[in-house]
């Protein structure tokens, strides 16, 4: 009996088709800033009820993150301000579900669950429309400074990147030690055995993880005899 010890490098490519980091709509709306009182920034009361449920990236001089603290009423160019009751996820946490609060009669008179993902340099939100007007998602203007955006937000709209975000594939290489025992009645040499085992492992990986493209790279194979 032969024992093959395979050190396999698994190249895991997260599918850009399903990753919201590469498929979102940019909302470049400075009027969402918590600094915007009443209708000062927009000339009219704003309402998100017609915002379709989808992934959005908030990107304007008014901020690029939903505030993690209570926002007073009549800010963000709306009456019922929407803020995040919780904190933004880290990259490692992936896609998380968080609660947003509507500031109505109380700080949190109505809530919605939204999904959030940290794409390292920016955040994407799967926003849902609020049930009634006037309510809108707020942005924290302090988070715009961190991105280096200034007040010339209209210039940002000509930025092709903000119109059609480029998907950025995430790759992650992980090494796993796999010990495979090969039982063979025929005298199969090591190279043939390695080839058969790798091919079968790749098939199993493709079956188990249909949404991902995982390539098994043979890094090192040691062969040793084991006592029967
Ligand atoms: C991007 O997301 C939208 C929904 O937000 C979806 O309809 C569309 O199929 C997605 N595009 C790709 C390439 O997955
Ligand atoms: C994403 O999370 C990392 C920690 O994993 C943090 O350093 C970074 O600031 C976050 N990105 C944003 C845009 O908040
Ligand atoms: C935020 O959510 C927690 C529950 O997770 C709740 O106890 C708290 O009252 C909420 N904050 C506000 C200001 O309502």
PDB file of N, CA, C and O and ligand atoms in Angstrom, residues 16-18 23 53-55, ligand 1:
ATOM      1  N   UNK A  16     -17.192  37.090  -8.973  1.00  0.00           N
ATOM      2  CA  UNK A  16     -17.541  38.511  -9.046  1.00  0.00           C
ATOM      3  C   UNK A  16     -19.012  38.693  -9.406  1.00  0.00           C
ATOM      4  O   UNK A  16     -19.559  39.759  -9.235  1.00  0.00           O
ATOM      5  N   UNK A  17     -19.621  37.640  -9.902  1.00  0.00           N
ATOM      6  CA  UNK A  17     -21.032  37.771 -10.272  1.00  0.00           C
ATOM      7  C   UNK A  17     -21.911  37.902  -9.041  1.00  0.00           C
ATOM      8  O   UNK A  17     -22.926  38.577  -9.068  1.00  0.00           O
ATOM      9  N   UNK A  18     -21.529  37.233  -7.960  1.00  0.00           N
ATOM     10  CA  UNK A  18     -22.375  37.256  -6.778  1.00  0.00           C
ATOM     11  C   UNK A  18     -21.830  38.177  -5.688  1.00  0.00           C
ATOM     12  O   UNK A  18     -22.497  38.413  -4.704  1.00  0.00           O
ATOM     13  N   UNK A  23     -20.648  44.746  -7.758  1.00  0.00           N
ATOM     14  CA  UNK A  23     -21.931  44.958  -8.456  1.00  0.00           C
ATOM     15  C   UNK A  23     -22.842  45.796  -7.567  1.00  0.00           C
ATOM     16  O   UNK A  23     -23.574  45.259  -6.749  1.00  0.00           O
ATOM     17  N   UNK A  53     -34.896  47.847  -3.730  1.00  0.00           N
ATOM     18  CA  UNK A  53     -34.000  47.031  -2.901  1.00  0.00           C
ATOM     19  C   UNK A  53     -32.837  46.544  -3.767  1.00  0.00           C
ATOM     20  O   UNK A  53     -33.036  45.788  -4.730  1.00  0.00           O
ATOM     21  N   UNK A  54     -31.633  46.997  -3.445  1.00  0.00           N
ATOM     22  CA  UNK A  54     -30.449  46.634  -4.225  1.00  0.00           C
ATOM     23  C   UNK A  54     -29.206  47.038  -3.431  1.00  0.00           C
ATOM     24  O   UNK A  54     -29.312  47.653  -2.372  1.00  0.00           O
ATOM     25  N   UNK A  55     -28.031  46.666  -3.985  1.00  0.00           N
ATOM     26  CA  UNK A  55     -26.770  47.044  -3.330  1.00  0.00           C
ATOM     27  C   UNK A  55     -26.347  48.432  -3.797  1.00  0.00           C
ATOM     28  O   UNK A  55     -26.319  48.705  -4.996  1.00  0.00           O
TER      29      UNK A  55
HETATM   30  C1  LIG B   1     -26.050  42.846 -10.101  1.00  0.00           C
HETATM   31  O1  LIG B   1     -27.055  43.023  -9.137  1.00  0.00           O
HETATM   32  C2  LIG B   1     -28.358  43.154  -9.641  1.00  0.00           C
HETATM   33  C3  LIG B   1     -29.299  43.386  -8.486  1.00  0.00           C
HETATM   34  O2  LIG B   1     -28.804  44.379  -7.646  1.00  0.00           O
HETATM   35  C4  LIG B   1     -28.740  41.896 -10.393  1.00  0.00           C
HETATM   36  O3  LIG B   1     -30.036  42.061 -10.964  1.00  0.00           O
HETATM   37  C5  LIG B   1     -27.731  41.636 -11.484  1.00  0.00           C
HETATM   38  O4  LIG B   1     -28.027  40.400 -12.106  1.00  0.00           O
HETATM   39  C6  LIG B   1     -26.341  41.591 -10.904  1.00  0.00           C
HETATM   40  N1  LIG B   1     -25.377  41.477 -11.967  1.00  0.00           N
HETATM   41  C7  LIG B   1     -24.566  40.440 -12.037  1.00  0.00           C
HETATM   42  C8  LIG B   1     -23.588  40.466 -13.171  1.00  0.00           C
HETATM   43  O5  LIG B   1     -24.594  39.529 -11.233  1.00  0.00           O
END
